[in-house]
Amino acid sequence: MSFIKIEEITYKGWKDAVEISNTDIRLIVAPEVGRILHFSLQNSENIFYENSELEGLLFTTGTFYNEKIEAPNIGGNRILPCSEDYFHEISGFRYIPDPYINASAYSLSYLDNGVVLKSPVSAYLGIQIVRKITIKNSGTQVCIDQKITKIKPAKNNQLENIPLTLWSLSKIKTPNISYTKKSEKSVFKNGFTISEWPDARNYATDNVTVNDDLVVLKSSSGFPQKIGADAQSWVAGYVDNNLLIESFEFDESANYPDSGTSITIFGNDIFSELEVLSPEKLLKVGESIDYNIKW
């Protein structure tokens, strides 16, 4: 007997949302904006941050939000196809990712124990992302099987030279504390790195500590901060007596983005973002990267 329920619902203005639940947890997926917006225990609050100002909004596939000034900060969990180092080559702006992947409408198909989200094919990078999201009859585990496939050539040779990755970003509420386990043979001093930004100070130096083999980052009280690490198994965030753990498989022989970064934690006073990144590589048409994570 299955205790998994999959139900079409309207969620905060998005009419085509889907609720996936079992005896212990609830997930809400909004294909209209290509992301998972809600993850909670039954009869509990969402651990993800959601932006009430953008509830129910739809974004035109392949167009930039707000005249290229910013990417829409919707919240929840989303996926991106390359490191931030390459955003300016796609959009002309350092903080603006591929608009075909970020906040566009994804197609949806159903499984007995979950759903499959499929992105549009990017006219910039020539890629498509597929995410299979499944749960079990009971328990809190969510499996997210992910694939990025090169469907056609990129828009130009400059974009063809961008190494691709599967970059999952989960925005959780503040205040919180985030954790990851140091790699025993870390390429970074103290097991983590603090990003240097050309246009802002990174306040992570004020909030990061190392306790034994754990890297600990308190959420910011008002300023942006970001750390990266070559962690080999998980990153986690503690919010309101709940601990969200994102686990992944690590390939010691692969190249990871940003000088070997497998996880990053970004935050400000509004949210913190737990981020896990697959190995990166250049793809030819027909080639793909598979990268599966679990919550």
CSV table of C-alpha atoms in Angstrom, one decimal:
chain,number,residue,atom,x,y,z
A,1,MET,CA,0.0,0.0,0.0
A,2,SER,CA,1.4,3.4,-1.0
A,3,PHE,CA,1.2,6.3,1.4
A,4,ILE,CA,2.6,8.7,-1.2
A,5,LYS,CA,0.1,11.4,-2.4
A,6,ILE,CA,0.6,13.5,-5.5
A,7,GLU,CA,-1.9,16.3,-5.8
A,8,GLU,CA,-2.3,19.2,-8.2
A,9,ILE,CA,-2.8,22.4,-6.2
A,10,THR,CA,-2.7,26.2,-6.4
A,11,TYR,CA,0.1,27.4,-4.3
A,12,LYS,CA,0.5,31.1,-3.5
A,13,GLY,CA,-0.8,32.1,-6.9
A,14,TRP,CA,0.9,29.4,-9.0
A,15,LYS,CA,-2.0,27.4,-10.4
A,16,ASP,CA,-0.1,24.4,-11.7
A,17,ALA,CA,1.8,23.5,-8.5
A,18,VAL,CA,2.1,19.9,-7.3
A,19,GLU,CA,2.2,18.7,-3.7
A,20,ILE,CA,4.1,15.5,-3.0
A,21,SER,CA,3.7,14.0,0.4
A,22,ASN,CA,4.0,10.8,2.5
A,23,THR,CA,3.4,10.1,6.2
A,24,ASP,CA,6.2,12.4,7.3
A,25,ILE,CA,7.0,15.2,4.8
A,26,ARG,CA,5.5,17.6,2.2
A,27,LEU,CA,7.1,18.9,-0.9
A,28,ILE,CA,5.6,21.5,-3.2
A,29,VAL,CA,6.9,21.9,-6.8
A,30,ALA,CA,6.0,24.9,-9.0
A,31,PRO,CA,6.9,24.0,-12.6
A,32,GLU,CA,5.7,27.5,-13.7
A,33,VAL,CA,8.9,28.8,-12.1
A,34,GLY,CA,11.0,25.6,-12.4
A,35,ARG,CA,11.7,24.9,-8.7
A,36,ILE,CA,10.8,23.3,-5.5
A,37,LEU,CA,9.2,25.9,-3.3
A,38,HIS,CA,8.2,24.0,-0.1
A,39,PHE,CA,9.8,21.3,2.0
A,40,SER,CA,8.6,20.5,5.5
A,41,LEU,CA,7.6,17.9,8.0
A,42,GLN,CA,3.9,17.2,8.1
A,43,ASN,CA,2.0,19.9,10.0
A,44,SER,CA,5.2,22.0,10.1
A,45,GLU,CA,6.4,25.2,8.5
A,46,ASN,CA,8.4,25.4,5.3
A,47,ILE,CA,12.2,25.3,5.9
A,48,PHE,CA,12.7,27.3,2.6
A,49,TYR,CA,12.7,31.0,2.3
A,50,GLU,CA,9.9,32.3,0.0
A,51,ASN,CA,9.6,35.9,-1.3
A,52,SER,CA,6.1,37.1,-0.7
A,53,GLU,CA,6.5,40.0,-3.2
A,54,LEU,CA,6.9,37.6,-6.1
A,55,GLU,CA,4.1,35.1,-5.3
A,56,GLY,CA,2.3,33.8,-8.3
A,57,LEU,CA,4.3,35.7,-10.8
A,58,LEU,CA,5.2,34.1,-14.2
A,59,PHE,CA,8.4,34.9,-16.1
A,60,THR,CA,8.7,34.8,-19.9
A,61,THR,CA,11.0,32.0,-21.0
A,62,GLY,CA,14.4,33.2,-22.1
A,63,THR,CA,13.9,36.9,-21.0
A,64,PHE,CA,15.7,38.7,-18.2
A,65,TYR,CA,13.8,39.9,-15.2
A,66,ASN,CA,13.4,43.6,-14.5
A,67,GLU,CA,15.3,44.7,-17.7
A,68,LYS,CA,18.4,42.7,-16.8
A,69,ILE,CA,18.8,44.5,-13.4
A,70,GLU,CA,18.5,41.3,-11.3
A,71,ALA,CA,17.4,37.7,-11.3
A,72,PRO,CA,14.1,37.1,-9.6
A,73,ASN,CA,14.6,36.1,-5.9
A,74,ILE,CA,11.7,33.7,-5.7
A,75,GLY,CA,13.1,31.4,-3.1
A,76,GLY,CA,12.9,27.6,-2.6
A,77,ASN,CA,15.3,25.3,-4.4
A,78,ARG,CA,16.4,25.9,-8.0
A,79,ILE,CA,19.1,24.6,-10.4
A,80,LEU,CA,21.7,26.5,-12.5
A,81,PRO,CA,24.0,25.1,-15.3
A,82,CYS,CA,27.3,26.9,-14.7
A,83,SER,CA,29.5,28.7,-12.2
A,84,GLU,CA,28.8,32.3,-11.5
A,85,ASP,CA,32.2,33.1,-13.1
A,86,TYR,CA,30.6,32.7,-16.5
A,87,PHE,CA,27.3,34.6,-15.9
A,88,HIS,CA,28.6,37.8,-17.5
A,89,GLU,CA,29.3,35.9,-20.8
A,90,ILE,CA,25.7,34.7,-21.0
A,91,SER,CA,23.8,37.8,-19.7
A,92,GLY,CA,26.3,40.6,-19.6
A,93,PHE,CA,25.9,40.8,-15.8
A,94,ARG,CA,27.8,39.1,-13.0
A,95,TYR,CA,24.7,38.1,-11.0
A,96,ILE,CA,22.3,37.2,-13.8
A,97,PRO,CA,22.2,33.5,-14.9
A,98,ASP,CA,20.9,31.8,-18.0
A,99,PRO,CA,17.2,33.0,-18.2
A,100,TYR,CA,16.1,29.8,-19.9
A,101,ILE,CA,17.1,27.8,-16.8
A,102,ASN,CA,16.4,30.2,-14.0
A,103,ALA,CA,12.7,31.0,-13.3
A,104,SER,CA,11.4,29.8,-16.7
A,105,ALA,CA,8.5,27.4,-16.9
A,106,TYR,CA,9.6,23.7,-16.8
A,107,SER,CA,7.5,20.9,-18.2
A,108,LEU,CA,6.2,18.3,-15.7
A,109,SER,CA,5.5,14.6,-15.8
A,110,TYR,CA,4.4,12.3,-13.1
A,111,LEU,CA,5.8,9.2,-11.4
A,112,ASP,CA,4.2,6.9,-8.9
A,113,ASN,CA,6.5,8.4,-6.2
A,114,GLY,CA,7.2,11.9,-7.5
A,115,VAL,CA,7.6,14.1,-10.5
A,116,VAL,CA,10.0,15.0,-13.3
A,117,LEU,CA,10.9,18.6,-14.1
A,118,LYS,CA,12.4,19.4,-17.5
A,119,SER,CA,13.8,22.8,-18.4
A,120,PRO,CA,13.4,24.6,-21.7
A,121,VAL,CA,16.4,24.1,-24.1
A,122,SER,CA,18.6,27.2,-23.5
A,123,ALA,CA,19.2,29.3,-26.6
A,124,TYR,CA,22.4,30.5,-25.0
A,125,LEU,CA,24.1,27.3,-23.8
A,126,GLY,CA,22.2,24.7,-25.9
A,127,ILE,CA,21.5,22.6,-22.8
A,128,GLN,CA,18.5,21.1,-21.0
A,129,ILE,CA,18.2,20.1,-17.4
A,130,VAL,CA,16.0,17.2,-16.1
A,131,ARG,CA,15.3,16.7,-12.4
A,132,LYS,CA,13.6,13.6,-11.1
A,133,ILE,CA,12.2,14.3,-7.6
A,134,THR,CA,11.0,11.3,-5.6
A,135,ILE,CA,10.2,10.2,-2.0
A,136,LYS,CA,9.4,7.0,-0.2
A,137,ASN,CA,6.3,5.8,1.6
A,138,SER,CA,7.6,7.2,4.9
A,139,GLY,CA,10.6,9.0,6.2
A,140,THR,CA,12.1,12.4,5.4
A,141,GLN,CA,14.4,11.5,2.5
A,142,VAL,CA,14.0,13.2,-0.9
A,143,CYS,CA,16.0,11.9,-3.9
A,144,ILE,CA,16.7,14.3,-6.7
A,145,ASP,CA,18.3,12.7,-9.8
A,146,GLN,CA,19.7,15.4,-12.1
A,147,LYS,CA,21.0,15.4,-15.6
A,148,ILE,CA,22.3,18.2,-17.8
A,149,THR,CA,22.5,17.4,-21.5
A,150,LYS,CA,23.9,19.3,-24.4
A,151,ILE,CA,21.1,19.3,-27.0
A,152,LYS,CA,22.5,21.7,-29.6
A,153,PRO,CA,25.5,24.0,-30.1
A,154,ALA,CA,25.7,27.1,-27.9
A,155,LYS,CA,24.7,30.5,-29.3
A,156,ASN,CA,28.4,31.4,-30.1
A,157,ASN,CA,31.9,30.1,-29.7
A,158,GLN,CA,32.4,32.1,-26.5
A,159,LEU,CA,29.5,30.3,-24.8
A,160,GLU,CA,30.6,27.0,-26.3
A,161,ASN,CA,33.7,27.3,-24.1
A,162,ILE,CA,31.8,27.5,-20.8
A,163,PRO,CA,32.3,24.4,-18.6
A,164,LEU,CA,28.9,23.1,-17.3
A,165,THR,CA,27.9,22.0,-13.9
A,166,LEU,CA,24.7,21.0,-12.1
A,167,TRP,CA,24.4,23.6,-9.3
A,168,SER,CA,21.6,23.1,-6.8
A,169,LEU,CA,20.7,26.1,-4.6
A,170,SER,CA,18.4,25.8,-1.6
A,171,LYS,CA,17.3,29.0,0.1
A,172,ILE,CA,16.6,28.5,3.8
A,173,LYS,CA,15.1,30.9,6.3
A,174,THR,CA,17.2,33.0,8.7
A,175,PRO,CA,18.3,33.1,11.4
A,176,ASN,CA,20.2,29.8,10.9
A,177,ILE,CA,23.5,28.0,11.3
A,178,SER,CA,25.0,26.2,8.3
A,179,TYR,CA,27.6,23.4,8.5
A,180,THR,CA,29.8,21.2,6.3
A,181,LYS,CA,32.5,18.7,7.0
A,182,LYS,CA,36.1,19.6,6.2
A,183,SER,CA,37.8,17.5,3.6
A,184,GLU,CA,40.8,15.7,5.1
A,185,LYS,CA,43.0,16.7,2.2
A,186,SER,CA,41.4,20.1,1.5
A,187,VAL,CA,42.9,22.3,-1.2
A,188,PHE,CA,41.7,25.3,0.9
A,189,LYS,CA,43.4,26.6,4.0
A,190,ASN,CA,41.4,25.6,7.1
A,191,GLY,CA,39.1,23.6,4.8
A,192,PHE,CA,37.2,26.5,3.3
A,193,THR,CA,37.6,29.6,1.2
A,194,ILE,CA,36.0,33.0,1.5
A,195,SER,CA,35.0,34.5,-1.8
A,196,GLU,CA,36.5,37.8,-2.9
A,197,TRP,CA,34.0,40.1,-4.6
A,198,PRO,CA,35.0,43.1,-6.9
A,199,ASP,CA,32.1,45.2,-5.7
A,200,ALA,CA,31.3,44.3,-2.1
A,201,ARG,CA,32.9,43.1,1.1
A,202,ASN,CA,32.3,39.5,2.0
A,203,TYR,CA,31.3,39.4,5.7
A,204,ALA,CA,31.8,35.7,6.2
A,205,THR,CA,35.0,36.4,8.1
A,206,ASP,CA,32.8,37.7,10.9
A,207,ASN,CA,30.7,34.6,11.1
A,208,VAL,CA,32.7,31.5,10.1
A,209,THR,CA,34.4,29.2,12.6
A,210,VAL,CA,36.0,25.7,12.5
A,211,ASN,CA,35.1,23.3,15.3
A,212,ASP,CA,37.1,20.1,15.0
A,213,ASP,CA,36.2,18.8,11.5
A,214,LEU,CA,33.2,21.0,11.0
A,215,VAL,CA,33.1,24.4,9.2
A,216,VAL,CA,30.3,26.4,10.9
A,217,LEU,CA,28.7,29.6,9.4
A,218,LYS,CA,26.2,31.7,11.4
A,219,SER,CA,23.7,33.5,9.2
A,220,SER,CA,24.4,37.2,8.6
A,221,SER,CA,22.5,39.9,10.5
A,222,GLY,CA,22.5,42.3,7.6
A,223,PHE,CA,25.4,41.9,5.1
A,224,PRO,CA,26.2,39.5,2.3
A,225,GLN,CA,28.6,36.6,3.0
A,226,LYS,CA,29.8,33.5,1.2
A,227,ILE,CA,32.1,30.6,1.8
A,228,GLY,CA,33.1,27.6,-0.4
A,229,ALA,CA,34.6,24.2,0.4
A,230,ASP,CA,35.7,21.0,-1.2
A,231,ALA,CA,33.5,19.0,1.1
A,232,GLN,CA,33.0,15.4,0.1
A,233,SER,CA,29.6,14.3,1.3
A,234,TRP,CA,27.2,17.0,2.7
A,235,VAL,CA,26.2,20.5,3.6
A,236,ALA,CA,23.5,21.3,6.1
A,237,GLY,CA,21.4,24.1,7.6
A,238,TYR,CA,19.8,24.3,11.0
A,239,VAL,CA,16.5,26.3,11.2
A,240,ASP,CA,13.8,26.3,13.9
A,241,ASN,CA,14.9,22.9,15.4
A,242,ASN,CA,15.0,21.3,11.9
A,243,LEU,CA,18.3,20.2,10.2
A,244,LEU,CA,18.2,20.1,6.4
A,245,ILE,CA,21.0,17.9,5.1
A,246,GLU,CA,21.9,18.0,1.4
A,247,SER,CA,24.1,15.0,0.6
A,248,PHE,CA,25.9,14.1,-2.6
A,249,GLU,CA,28.6,11.9,-4.1
A,250,PHE,CA,32.1,13.3,-4.5
A,251,ASP,CA,34.5,12.3,-7.3
A,252,GLU,CA,38.1,12.9,-6.3
A,253,SER,CA,39.3,12.6,-9.9
A,254,ALA,CA,36.9,15.2,-11.3
A,255,ASN,CA,37.3,19.0,-11.7
A,256,TYR,CA,35.0,21.1,-9.6
A,257,PRO,CA,34.0,24.7,-10.2
A,258,ASP,CA,35.7,27.7,-8.6
A,259,SER,CA,39.1,26.0,-8.0
A,260,GLY,CA,37.7,22.8,-6.5
A,261,THR,CA,34.5,24.0,-4.8
A,262,SER,CA,31.9,21.2,-4.3
A,263,ILE,CA,29.7,23.2,-1.9
A,264,THR,CA,29.1,26.9,-1.2
A,265,ILE,CA,27.0,28.7,1.5
A,266,PHE,CA,25.8,32.2,0.6
A,267,GLY,CA,23.7,34.4,2.8
A,268,ASN,CA,22.4,37.8,4.0
A,269,ASP,CA,19.8,38.9,6.6
A,270,ILE,CA,16.9,37.5,4.4
A,271,PHE,CA,18.0,34.0,3.6
A,272,SER,CA,20.9,31.6,3.4
A,273,GLU,CA,21.6,29.4,0.4
A,274,LEU,CA,22.9,25.9,0.7
A,275,GLU,CA,24.6,25.1,-2.6
A,276,VAL,CA,26.0,21.8,-4.0
A,277,LEU,CA,27.9,21.7,-7.3
A,278,SER,CA,28.7,18.7,-9.6
A,279,PRO,CA,32.0,18.3,-11.3
A,280,GLU,CA,32.2,20.6,-14.3
A,281,LYS,CA,33.2,19.8,-17.9
A,282,LEU,CA,32.8,21.0,-21.5
A,283,LEU,CA,30.0,19.0,-23.2
A,284,LYS,CA,29.6,18.2,-26.9
A,285,VAL,CA,26.2,17.8,-28.4
A,286,GLY,CA,24.7,14.5,-27.0
A,287,GLU,CA,26.9,14.4,-23.9
A,288,SER,CA,25.6,14.9,-20.4
A,289,ILE,CA,26.5,15.2,-16.7
A,290,ASP,CA,24.6,13.2,-14.1
A,291,TYR,CA,24.6,14.4,-10.5
A,292,ASN,CA,22.2,13.1,-7.8
A,293,ILE,CA,21.6,14.6,-4.4
A,294,LYS,CA,19.5,13.7,-1.4
A,295,TRP,CA,17.8,15.7,1.3
